[in-house]
Coordinates of C-alpha atoms and ligand atoms in Angstrom, one line a residue:
M1 CA -0.7 -17.3 11.9
S2 CA 0.5 -14.0 10.5
K3 CA -1.6 -11.1 9.5
M4 CA -1.4 -7.5 8.5
C5 CA -3.9 -5.0 9.5
G6 CA -4.7 -1.6 10.8
I7 CA -4.7 -0.6 14.4
I8 CA -5.8 2.5 16.3
G9 CA -6.0 3.6 20.0
Y10 CA -7.4 6.6 21.8
V11 CA -7.3 8.0 25.3
G12 CA -8.7 11.4 26.1
N13 CA -11.7 13.4 27.3
K14 CA -13.8 12.8 24.2
N15 CA -15.9 9.8 23.1
A16 CA -13.4 7.1 22.3
N17 CA -15.9 4.9 20.6
E18 CA -16.8 7.5 17.9
I19 CA -13.1 8.4 17.3
I20 CA -12.0 4.8 17.1
L21 CA -14.8 3.8 14.8
K22 CA -14.1 6.7 12.4
G23 CA -10.4 6.0 12.6
I24 CA -10.6 2.3 12.0
K25 CA -12.8 2.8 9.0
R26 CA -10.0 4.9 7.5
L27 CA -7.7 2.0 8.0
E28 CA -10.0 -0.6 6.4
Y29 CA -8.0 -0.5 3.2
R30 CA -5.2 -2.3 5.1
G31 CA -7.4 -5.3 5.7
Y32 CA -11.0 -6.2 5.9
D33 CA -11.5 -9.8 6.9
S34 CA -12.6 -9.1 10.5
V35 CA -12.7 -6.3 13.0
G36 CA -12.8 -5.7 16.7
V37 CA -12.7 -3.1 19.4
A38 CA -11.8 -3.0 23.1
F39 CA -13.0 -0.4 25.6
V40 CA -12.6 0.1 29.3
K41 CA -15.9 0.6 31.2
D42 CA -16.4 0.5 34.9
G43 CA -13.1 -1.2 35.6
K44 CA -13.8 -3.9 33.0
I45 CA -12.5 -4.6 29.5
I46 CA -15.3 -4.9 26.9
I47 CA -14.4 -6.6 23.6
K48 CA -16.6 -6.7 20.5
K49 CA -15.3 -8.5 17.5
D50 CA -16.3 -10.6 14.5
V51 CA -15.7 -11.6 11.0
G52 CA -16.8 -9.2 8.3
R53 CA -16.5 -5.6 7.0
I54 CA -16.5 -2.8 9.7
D55 CA -20.0 -1.5 8.8
E56 CA -21.5 -5.0 9.0
V57 CA -19.9 -5.9 12.3
H58 CA -20.7 -2.5 13.8
K59 CA -24.4 -2.9 12.7
K60 CA -24.5 -6.3 14.5
L61 CA -22.5 -5.4 17.7
N62 CA -22.7 -1.6 18.0
F63 CA -19.2 -0.3 18.6
L64 CA -20.6 2.9 20.0
E65 CA -21.7 1.3 23.2
P66 CA -20.8 1.3 26.1
E67 CA -19.3 4.8 25.8
S68 CA -15.7 5.1 27.0
N69 CA -12.7 7.5 27.0
I70 CA -10.2 4.8 26.2
G71 CA -10.1 2.1 23.6
L72 CA -8.4 0.2 20.8
A73 CA -9.5 -1.1 17.4
H74 CA -8.2 -3.5 14.8
T75 CA -9.0 -4.4 11.2
R76 CA -7.5 -7.6 10.0
W77 CA -6.2 -9.2 6.8
A78 CA -5.2 -12.8 7.2
T79 CA -2.3 -14.1 5.2
H80 CA -2.6 -17.7 6.4
G81 CA -4.9 -19.4 8.9
S82 CA -8.6 -19.0 9.0
V83 CA -10.7 -15.9 9.3
T84 CA -12.7 -16.5 12.5
K85 CA -14.2 -14.5 15.3
G86 CA -11.7 -16.1 17.7
N87 CA -8.7 -15.0 15.6
A88 CA -10.0 -11.5 15.3
H89 CA -8.4 -8.9 17.5
P90 CA -8.3 -7.6 20.2
H91 CA -7.0 -10.4 22.3
L92 CA -7.2 -10.8 26.1
D93 CA -5.0 -12.3 28.8
C94 CA -6.4 -15.2 31.0
N95 CA -7.9 -12.8 33.5
E96 CA -9.4 -10.3 31.0
K97 CA -7.4 -7.5 32.5
I98 CA -5.3 -6.7 29.5
A99 CA -6.3 -6.3 25.8
I100 CA -4.0 -6.0 22.9
V101 CA -4.1 -5.2 19.1
H102 CA -1.2 -6.2 16.9
N103 CA -0.1 -5.6 13.3
G104 CA 2.8 -7.7 12.0
I105 CA 4.1 -11.2 12.8
I106 CA 5.6 -12.6 16.0
E107 CA 8.1 -15.0 14.6
N108 CA 8.9 -16.7 17.9
Y109 CA 5.3 -17.1 19.1
Q110 CA 5.4 -20.9 19.2
E111 CA 8.3 -20.8 21.7
I112 CA 6.6 -18.1 23.8
K113 CA 3.3 -20.0 23.7
E114 CA 4.9 -23.2 24.9
F115 CA 6.6 -21.3 27.8
L116 CA 3.4 -19.7 28.7
K117 CA 1.3 -22.9 28.5
K118 CA 3.7 -24.5 31.0
R119 CA 3.0 -21.6 33.3
G120 CA -0.7 -22.3 33.1
H121 CA -1.9 -19.8 30.4
E122 CA -4.8 -20.8 28.3
F123 CA -5.1 -19.6 24.7
K124 CA -8.3 -18.9 22.9
S125 CA -7.1 -18.3 19.4
Q126 CA -4.6 -19.7 16.9
T127 CA -3.0 -16.3 16.4
D128 CA 0.6 -15.4 17.1
S129 CA -0.7 -12.1 18.6
E130 CA -2.4 -13.6 21.6
V131 CA 0.9 -14.5 23.2
I132 CA 1.5 -10.8 23.7
A133 CA -1.4 -10.4 26.1
H134 CA -0.4 -13.5 28.1
L135 CA 3.2 -12.5 28.2
I136 CA 2.3 -9.1 29.7
E137 CA 0.0 -10.9 32.2
E138 CA 2.9 -13.2 33.1
F139 CA 5.3 -10.3 33.8
S140 CA 2.6 -8.3 35.6
R141 CA 2.8 -10.8 38.4
R142 CA 6.1 -9.4 39.3
V143 CA 6.3 -5.8 38.0
D144 CA 3.9 -2.9 37.2
F145 CA 2.0 -2.7 33.9
E146 CA 4.5 -0.5 32.1
N147 CA 7.5 -2.6 33.0
A148 CA 5.6 -5.8 32.2
C149 CA 4.9 -4.5 28.7
K150 CA 8.6 -3.6 28.3
K151 CA 9.7 -7.0 29.4
A152 CA 7.2 -8.7 27.1
F153 CA 8.0 -6.5 24.1
S154 CA 11.7 -7.2 24.6
M155 CA 11.1 -10.9 24.0
L156 CA 9.2 -10.5 20.7
Q157 CA 10.9 -11.3 17.4
G158 CA 9.5 -10.4 14.0
S159 CA 7.6 -7.3 13.1
F160 CA 5.1 -5.6 15.3
A161 CA 3.1 -2.5 16.1
V162 CA 1.3 -3.3 19.3
L163 CA -1.2 -1.3 21.5
V164 CA -2.2 -2.4 24.9
I165 CA -4.7 -1.4 27.5
N166 CA -5.3 -2.5 31.0
K167 CA -8.6 -2.4 32.9
D168 CA -7.2 -0.4 35.8
E169 CA -5.2 2.4 34.2
E170 CA -6.1 5.2 31.9
K171 CA -3.3 4.7 29.5
I172 CA -2.3 3.0 26.3
I173 CA 1.1 1.4 25.9
G174 CA 2.6 0.8 22.5
I175 CA 5.6 -0.3 20.6
R176 CA 6.7 -0.6 17.0
K177 CA 9.3 -2.6 15.2
D178 CA 9.2 -2.9 11.4
S179 CA 5.4 -2.2 11.4
P180 CA 4.2 1.3 11.3
L181 CA 2.8 3.3 14.3
V182 CA 2.2 7.0 14.4
I183 CA 1.3 9.0 17.5
G184 CA -1.1 12.0 17.5
I185 CA -1.4 14.5 20.3
N186 CA -3.9 17.2 21.3
E187 CA -4.6 19.0 24.6
N188 CA -6.2 16.3 26.7
E189 CA -6.1 13.6 24.0
S190 CA -3.6 11.1 22.7
F191 CA -3.9 8.8 19.7
A192 CA -1.9 6.0 18.0
A193 CA -2.6 4.4 14.6
S194 CA -1.0 2.5 11.8
D195 CA -1.0 5.6 9.6
I196 CA -1.6 9.3 9.6
Y197 CA -4.7 9.0 7.4
A198 CA -6.6 7.5 10.4
L199 CA -5.5 10.4 12.6
L200 CA -5.9 13.4 10.4
P201 CA -9.6 14.0 11.1
F202 CA -8.7 14.4 14.8
T203 CA -5.2 15.9 15.0
R204 CA -2.4 17.4 13.0
N205 CA 0.3 17.0 15.7
L206 CA 2.1 13.8 14.9
I207 CA 5.1 11.9 16.1
F208 CA 6.6 9.2 13.8
L209 CA 8.0 6.4 16.0
H210 CA 11.2 4.6 15.3
N211 CA 11.9 0.9 15.7
Y212 CA 11.8 -0.2 19.3
D213 CA 10.2 3.1 20.5
F214 CA 8.1 2.3 23.5
V215 CA 5.3 4.7 24.1
V216 CA 3.0 5.5 27.0
L217 CA -0.1 7.5 26.0
E218 CA -2.2 9.3 28.6
K219 CA -4.7 12.1 28.0
G220 CA -2.7 14.7 26.1
K221 CA 0.6 13.3 27.3
V222 CA 3.0 11.1 25.5
R223 CA 6.2 9.6 26.9
I224 CA 8.6 7.8 24.6
E225 CA 11.7 5.8 25.3
N226 CA 13.6 3.5 23.0
L227 CA 14.1 0.0 24.3
I228 CA 17.6 -0.1 22.8
E229 CA 18.8 3.5 22.9
G230 CA 17.1 4.5 26.2
K231 CA 15.9 8.1 26.5
V232 CA 15.1 9.7 23.1
E233 CA 13.5 12.9 21.9
R234 CA 11.0 12.6 19.1
E235 CA 9.8 15.7 17.3
V236 CA 6.1 16.6 17.1
E237 CA 5.5 17.3 13.4
R238 CA 2.7 19.4 12.3
I239 CA 1.1 18.0 9.1
D240 CA -1.1 20.2 7.1
I241 CA -3.1 18.1 4.7
N242 CA -6.6 18.9 3.6
V243 CA -8.8 16.1 5.0
E244 CA -11.6 17.0 2.6
E245 CA -9.4 16.0 -0.3
T246 CA -9.3 12.5 1.2
D247 CA -13.0 11.9 1.5
K248 CA -15.0 10.0 -1.1
K249 CA -17.5 12.8 -1.6
D250 CA -20.1 11.9 -4.2
F251 CA -18.1 9.2 -6.0
H252 CA -19.3 5.6 -5.8
H253 CA -15.8 4.4 -5.1
Y254 CA -12.4 5.8 -4.1
M255 CA -10.9 4.2 -7.2
I256 CA -12.8 6.4 -9.7
K257 CA -12.2 9.5 -7.6
E258 CA -8.5 8.7 -7.5
I259 CA -8.3 8.1 -11.3
L260 CA -10.1 11.4 -11.9
E261 CA -7.4 13.2 -9.9
E262 CA -4.6 12.1 -12.2
A263 CA -4.0 15.3 -14.1
D264 CA -3.3 17.2 -10.9
V265 CA -1.4 14.3 -9.5
F266 CA 0.9 14.2 -12.5
E267 CA 1.6 17.9 -12.1
R268 CA 2.3 17.7 -8.4
A269 CA 4.7 14.8 -8.8
L270 CA 6.8 16.9 -11.2
N271 CA 7.1 19.7 -8.7
Q272 CA 10.2 18.5 -7.0
D273 CA 13.0 20.2 -5.1
E274 CA 15.6 20.8 -7.8
L275 CA 18.5 19.9 -5.4
K276 CA 17.0 16.6 -4.4
V277 CA 16.5 15.6 -8.1
K278 CA 20.1 16.7 -8.8
K279 CA 21.3 14.3 -6.1
F280 CA 19.3 11.5 -7.7
I281 CA 20.8 12.3 -11.1
E282 CA 24.4 12.5 -9.7
E283 CA 24.0 9.2 -7.9
I284 CA 22.5 7.5 -11.0
K285 CA 25.5 8.7 -13.0
K286 CA 28.0 7.7 -10.4
A287 CA 26.7 4.2 -9.5
K288 CA 28.3 1.2 -11.1
K289 CA 25.2 -0.9 -10.6
I290 CA 21.6 0.2 -10.2
F291 CA 18.7 -1.9 -9.0
L292 CA 15.1 -0.7 -9.2
V293 CA 13.3 -2.5 -6.4
A294 CA 9.5 -2.6 -5.7
A295 CA 6.4 -4.8 -5.6
G296 CA 3.1 -4.9 -7.5
T297 CA 2.2 -1.7 -9.4
S298 CA 5.3 0.1 -8.1
Y299 CA 7.3 -2.7 -9.7
H300 CA 5.7 -1.9 -13.1
A301 CA 6.8 1.8 -12.5
C302 CA 10.3 0.4 -12.0
L303 CA 10.1 -1.6 -15.2
A304 CA 9.0 1.6 -17.0
G305 CA 11.9 3.4 -15.3
S306 CA 14.3 0.8 -16.6
Y307 CA 13.2 1.4 -20.2
L308 CA 13.3 5.2 -19.7
L309 CA 16.8 5.2 -18.1
A310 CA 18.0 2.8 -20.8
K311 CA 16.9 5.3 -23.4
A312 CA 19.0 7.8 -21.5
G313 CA 22.0 5.4 -21.7
I314 CA 21.8 4.1 -18.1
F315 CA 21.5 0.4 -17.5
T316 CA 19.5 -0.7 -14.5
R317 CA 18.1 -4.0 -13.2
P318 CA 14.4 -3.7 -12.2
I319 CA 13.7 -6.4 -9.7
I320 CA 10.7 -7.6 -7.7
A321 CA 11.5 -6.9 -4.1
S322 CA 10.8 -10.5 -2.9
E323 CA 13.4 -11.8 -5.4
F324 CA 16.0 -9.3 -4.4
N325 CA 17.6 -11.7 -1.9
N326 CA 19.0 -13.8 -4.8
F327 CA 21.1 -10.8 -6.0
L328 CA 22.7 -9.9 -2.7
N329 CA 26.1 -11.1 -3.6
A330 CA 26.1 -8.6 -6.4
I331 CA 25.5 -5.7 -4.1
D332 CA 28.4 -3.5 -2.8
E333 CA 29.3 0.1 -2.0
D334 CA 29.1 1.1 -5.6
T335 CA 25.5 -0.1 -5.9
L336 CA 22.5 2.3 -5.9
I337 CA 19.1 0.9 -5.0
I338 CA 16.2 2.9 -6.1
A339 CA 13.2 1.6 -4.1
V340 CA 9.7 2.6 -5.2
S341 CA 6.7 2.2 -3.0
Q342 CA 3.4 4.0 -2.6
S343 CA 3.1 3.1 1.1
G344 CA 6.7 3.0 2.0
E345 CA 5.8 0.0 4.2
T346 CA 5.8 -3.0 1.9
A347 CA 7.7 -5.6 3.9
D348 CA 9.5 -7.2 0.9
V349 CA 10.8 -3.8 -0.2
L350 CA 12.0 -2.9 3.3
E351 CA 13.7 -6.2 3.7
A352 CA 15.5 -5.7 0.4
I353 CA 16.8 -2.2 1.2
R354 CA 17.9 -3.3 4.7
K355 CA 20.0 -6.1 3.3
A356 CA 21.4 -3.9 0.6
K357 CA 22.3 -1.3 3.3
E358 CA 24.2 -3.9 5.2
R359 CA 26.3 -4.3 2.0
K360 CA 26.9 -0.6 2.0
A361 CA 24.7 0.2 -1.1
K362 CA 23.1 3.6 -1.3
I363 CA 19.4 3.7 -0.9
F364 CA 17.3 6.3 -2.8
S365 CA 13.6 5.9 -2.8
I366 CA 10.5 7.2 -4.5
V367 CA 7.6 7.1 -2.0
N368 CA 4.1 8.5 -1.5
V369 CA 3.7 8.3 2.3
Y370 CA 5.8 10.8 4.2
G371 CA 7.1 9.5 7.5
S372 CA 6.9 5.8 6.3
S373 CA 9.6 3.4 7.1
L374 CA 11.1 3.7 3.6
T375 CA 11.5 7.5 3.8
R376 CA 13.2 7.1 7.2
E377 CA 15.5 4.3 6.1
S378 CA 16.7 5.8 2.8
D379 CA 19.7 8.0 2.2
E380 CA 17.5 10.2 0.0
F381 CA 13.9 10.1 -1.1
L382 CA 11.6 11.9 -3.5
L383 CA 7.9 12.2 -2.5
I384 CA 5.5 11.6 -5.3
N385 CA 2.9 13.8 -3.6
A386 CA -0.1 11.9 -5.0
G387 CA -2.2 12.4 -1.8
F388 CA -3.8 9.6 0.0
E389 CA -4.7 6.6 -2.1
I390 CA -7.5 4.6 -0.4
S391 CA -8.5 2.2 -3.2
V392 CA -6.5 -1.0 -2.9
A393 CA -5.6 -1.0 -6.6
A394 CA -3.0 1.7 -7.2
T395 CA -3.9 4.1 -10.0
K396 CA -3.0 7.7 -9.4
T397 CA 0.1 6.7 -7.5
Y398 CA 1.3 4.7 -10.6
I399 CA 0.9 7.9 -12.7
A400 CA 2.9 9.8 -10.1
E401 CA 5.7 7.2 -9.9
L402 CA 5.8 7.3 -13.7
A403 CA 6.0 11.1 -13.6
I404 CA 9.2 10.8 -11.4
F405 CA 10.9 8.4 -13.8
L406 CA 9.9 10.8 -16.7
L407 CA 11.5 13.6 -14.7
L408 CA 14.7 11.6 -14.2
H409 CA 14.7 10.7 -17.9
S410 CA 14.2 14.3 -18.9
K411 CA 17.1 15.5 -16.7
L412 CA 19.4 12.9 -18.1
T413 CA 18.5 13.6 -21.7
N414 CA 17.9 17.4 -21.4
K415 CA 14.5 16.7 -23.1
K416 CA 11.9 19.0 -21.6
I417 CA 8.6 17.7 -20.3
N418 CA 5.6 19.7 -21.6
K419 CA 3.7 19.6 -18.3
E420 CA 0.7 21.7 -19.5
E421 CA 0.2 19.7 -22.7
I422 CA 0.4 16.4 -20.9
K423 CA -2.0 17.6 -18.2
A424 CA -4.5 18.7 -20.9
K425 CA -4.3 15.3 -22.6
I426 CA -4.8 13.5 -19.3
L427 CA -7.9 15.6 -18.7
D428 CA -9.2 14.7 -22.1
L429 CA -8.7 11.0 -21.5
L430 CA -10.7 11.3 -18.4
S431 CA -13.6 13.3 -20.0
R432 CA -17.1 12.0 -19.9
S433 CA -17.3 11.0 -23.5
R434 CA -14.0 9.0 -23.2
R435 CA -15.4 7.3 -20.1
E436 CA -18.6 6.4 -21.9
H437 CA -16.7 4.8 -24.7
I438 CA -14.7 2.7 -22.1
E439 CA -18.0 1.7 -20.6
K440 CA -19.1 0.2 -23.9
V441 CA -15.8 -1.7 -24.2
A442 CA -16.4 -3.0 -20.7
E443 CA -19.9 -4.3 -21.6
L444 CA -18.3 -6.3 -24.4
L445 CA -15.7 -7.9 -22.1
K446 CA -17.6 -8.3 -18.9
D447 CA -18.5 -12.0 -19.4
K448 CA -15.1 -13.1 -20.8
Q449 CA -12.8 -15.4 -18.8
H450 CA -9.5 -14.4 -20.4
V451 CA -7.9 -11.3 -21.8
F452 CA -4.5 -11.2 -23.4
L453 CA -2.6 -7.9 -23.7
I454 CA 0.5 -7.1 -25.9
G455 CA 2.8 -4.2 -26.3
R456 CA 6.4 -3.6 -27.2
G457 CA 8.9 -1.5 -25.2
L458 CA 7.1 1.0 -23.0
E459 CA 3.8 -0.4 -24.2
Y460 CA 4.7 -3.8 -22.9
V461 CA 5.0 -2.3 -19.4
T462 CA 1.5 -0.7 -19.9
A463 CA 0.2 -4.1 -20.9
L464 CA 1.5 -5.7 -17.7
E465 CA 0.0 -3.0 -15.5
A466 CA -3.3 -3.1 -17.4
A467 CA -3.4 -6.8 -16.9
L468 CA -2.8 -6.5 -13.2
K469 CA -5.6 -3.9 -12.8
I470 CA -8.0 -6.1 -14.7
K471 CA -7.1 -9.2 -12.7
E472 CA -7.1 -7.7 -9.2
I473 CA -10.4 -6.0 -9.3
S474 CA -12.6 -7.7 -11.9
Y475 CA -11.2 -11.2 -11.4
I476 CA -10.9 -11.8 -15.1
H477 CA -7.8 -13.7 -16.0
A478 CA -5.6 -11.2 -17.9
E479 CA -2.0 -11.9 -19.2
A480 CA 0.4 -9.5 -20.8
F481 CA 3.2 -10.3 -23.2
P482 CA 5.8 -8.5 -25.2
G483 CA 4.4 -8.4 -28.7
G484 CA 7.2 -10.5 -30.1
E485 CA 6.9 -13.2 -27.4
I486 CA 3.3 -14.3 -27.6
K487 CA 4.0 -16.5 -30.6
H488 CA 6.5 -18.5 -28.5
G489 CA 3.8 -20.4 -26.8
T490 CA 0.8 -18.5 -25.5
I491 CA -0.7 -17.9 -28.9
A492 CA -1.9 -21.5 -28.5
L493 CA -4.6 -20.2 -26.2
I494 CA -6.0 -17.7 -28.7
E495 CA -9.4 -18.9 -30.1
K496 CA -12.3 -17.3 -31.8
D497 CA -13.3 -14.2 -30.0
T498 CA -10.6 -14.3 -27.3
P499 CA -10.2 -10.6 -26.4
C500 CA -6.7 -9.2 -27.2
I501 CA -5.8 -5.7 -26.1
V502 CA -3.0 -4.3 -28.3
F503 CA -1.0 -1.2 -27.3
V504 CA 0.5 0.5 -30.3
G505 CA 3.6 2.7 -29.8
E506 CA 6.8 3.6 -31.5
E507 CA 7.3 0.1 -33.0
K508 CA 4.0 0.4 -34.8
E509 CA 4.7 -1.9 -37.8
K510 CA 6.0 -4.7 -35.6
I511 CA 3.2 -4.6 -33.1
L512 CA 0.6 -4.6 -35.9
S513 CA 2.2 -7.6 -37.4
N514 CA 2.0 -9.3 -34.0
T515 CA -1.6 -8.3 -33.9
E516 CA -2.1 -10.0 -37.3
E517 CA -0.9 -13.2 -35.7
L518 CA -3.6 -13.0 -33.0
K519 CA -6.3 -12.0 -35.5
A520 CA -5.5 -14.9 -37.7
R521 CA -6.3 -17.2 -34.7
G522 CA -9.7 -15.5 -34.2
G523 CA -8.6 -12.9 -31.6
F524 CA -11.0 -10.1 -31.0
I525 CA -8.8 -7.0 -31.2
I526 CA -9.0 -4.0 -29.0
G527 CA -6.5 -1.4 -30.2
V528 CA -5.2 1.3 -27.9
S529 CA -3.5 3.8 -30.3
E530 CA -3.4 7.2 -31.8
Q531 CA -4.9 6.0 -35.2
N532 CA -7.6 3.5 -36.0
E533 CA -6.3 0.5 -37.9
R534 CA -8.2 -1.9 -40.2
I535 CA -7.3 -4.8 -38.0
F536 CA -9.0 -3.4 -34.8
D537 CA -12.5 -4.6 -33.8
I538 CA -12.7 -1.8 -31.3
W539 CA -10.5 1.3 -31.1
I540 CA -9.5 3.2 -27.9
K541 CA -8.0 6.4 -29.1
V542 CA -5.0 7.8 -27.1
P543 CA -2.4 10.3 -28.0
Q544 CA 1.0 9.0 -29.2
D545 CA 3.8 11.1 -27.7
G546 CA 7.0 9.2 -26.9
E547 CA 7.6 8.6 -23.3
A548 CA 4.4 10.3 -22.1
S549 CA 2.4 7.5 -23.8
L550 CA 3.1 5.5 -20.7
I551 CA 0.6 7.8 -19.0
Y552 CA -1.9 8.1 -21.8
Q553 CA -2.2 4.4 -22.5
I554 CA -2.7 3.2 -18.9
I555 CA -5.5 5.7 -18.1
P556 CA -8.2 4.1 -20.3
M557 CA -7.1 0.7 -18.9
Q558 CA -7.6 1.8 -15.3
L559 CA -11.1 3.0 -16.3
L560 CA -11.8 -0.3 -18.0
A561 CA -10.7 -2.3 -15.0
Y562 CA -12.9 -0.2 -12.8
R563 CA -15.9 -0.5 -15.0
L564 CA -15.4 -4.3 -15.4
A565 CA -15.4 -4.7 -11.6
V566 CA -18.6 -2.6 -11.2
L567 CA -20.4 -4.4 -14.0
R568 CA -19.4 -7.8 -12.6
G569 CA -20.8 -6.7 -9.2
F570 CA -17.5 -6.4 -7.2
D571 CA -16.3 -3.6 -5.0
P572 CA -13.3 -2.2 -6.8
D573 CA -12.0 -0.5 -3.6
K574 CA -11.7 -3.7 -1.7
P575 CA -10.8 -6.6 -3.9
R576 CA -11.0 -10.1 -2.4
N577 CA -7.8 -11.5 -0.8
L578 CA -5.9 -8.2 -1.2
A579 CA -4.7 -5.5 1.0
K580 CA -3.1 -2.2 0.1
S581 CA -0.1 -2.3 2.4
V582 CA 1.5 -5.7 2.4
T583 CA 3.5 -5.5 5.6
V584 CA 4.3 -9.2 5.8
L585 CA 7.1 -11.0 3.9
Ligands
LIG601 C1 0.0 -4.4 -2.6 C2 -1.1 -3.6 -3.3 C3 -0.6 -3.2 -4.7 C4 0.7 -2.5 -4.6 C5 1.8 -3.3 -3.9 C6 3.0 -2.5 -3.6 O1 0.1 -5.7 -3.2 O2 -2.3 -4.3 -3.4 O3 -1.6 -2.3 -5.2 O4 1.1 -2.1 -5.9 O5 1.3 -3.8 -2.6 O6 2.8 -1.5 -2.7 P1 3.7 -0.3 -2.4 O7 3.0 0.5 -1.3 O8 5.0 -0.8 -2.0 O9 3.7 0.5 -3.7

């Protein structure tokens, strides 16, 4: 059973329970099927875990007791296999001396499990992760705890960030390979977590681990060695980010808070180091083949990028990361991969760039999370600087990714971006009266089962992203098509009052004639455009301004998806079956 999740560990002179609870809540966006904690108290390991959201389980089991100075926590998102209390982490060895939390997949767990079963180990869960605890137990019969962990970790295949505690020692042992793990350090305190967001309320002194870094955390002390390279020095980086900025404040949900930040986010994304942008441009001009690789919303940014770069005369192939494998034979040293990822940890994206690298391609990336695997494994990267995005559905980071492609387009075409004007228009689109109008549109759509969206060119990309937003948080089936394509089949589904959202852009006459085709079959037309048209049943007014329309048209759609989720009684921040960082293939 594989899973992806958030993990955190603390050892220090403060109350570990409080720190771990606060930290794991900040990782809940990574998974929220089940949650668990492990503490050491009076020479015993205490485990509390169950299925459910963190607050629910905490209410039932009280994670704040018994108070301890050392502990681990885990929030889980199952990819296959059941969501049960037994499968929730932490997992113990047979003698309940060792507890582990794990993010990733142990690919050879069946083999290890068979080996351990023959040696008398008994398993309580169906997870791959439990083998780690038993493997350490097995080696502990012969060597000390640290060396037992080393031996156990050396046997693991797959991806893993693991934290381990033992009932007799005040230390946490950890490792990472292809799953993220960040270390934090203060005087008398040490931390480890899946991302810096979980650690920022407690420390600003961070160490980003590399693959196979083996780490031993004691109160205020961190030792790192690499299981392949041996002794290594890892720099402690001081990260100054305002934690306030990342809190939900008075908003009902992170999603709306994040959408409302989009004007500033757009501006920040454009503030790039000139030299780095120049390198991107040089490489784009030089490369013989360019692939734009990403997943989910970031893939839509790539698709937009491919249209923008094509306008500048550059041909690129946008490709969904999990499909990239099929194109490997076409990759060589003259290939440039531009990988786009909010998290920088999406497993499919990382696998794609690693394989491309083996074939000597250059890897440039566009990323939000500094210190993520993608920033470390790329030849060059641009940070989109969108700030933390907590809501599972990407909104502001899509705007920031688009901003980077607009910037590349403007450099290639020498067409200036009017930052102030675009910012003012974004603010207007987010104003109260605009939001109220969207709320009315949502009322009309909230009980519908299907929505169809069409656009041409850049507006087709917007239709795809708008459909994704509607599907993932409101669970209404939404499908997007190029305006010219819907008549080649899908128009058969249009009946009286089927909602059709139409994005009008540069090819106005053509898209309006496609709209006529929908209207003639009874379609209920919602037009997103600069001008009202006779054919629209409802009009959502947006500015029309060439490439920047990519930004203007998606904003009301993000607001619409948000409103639909709320009206239908769903939590837009934590949609069912989804996780923000998909760290499994
Ligand atoms: C997940 C998220 C999406 C996101 C995609 C790619 O599926 O739910 O919102 O767009 O991953 O994530 P990335 O971090 O690589 O942009």
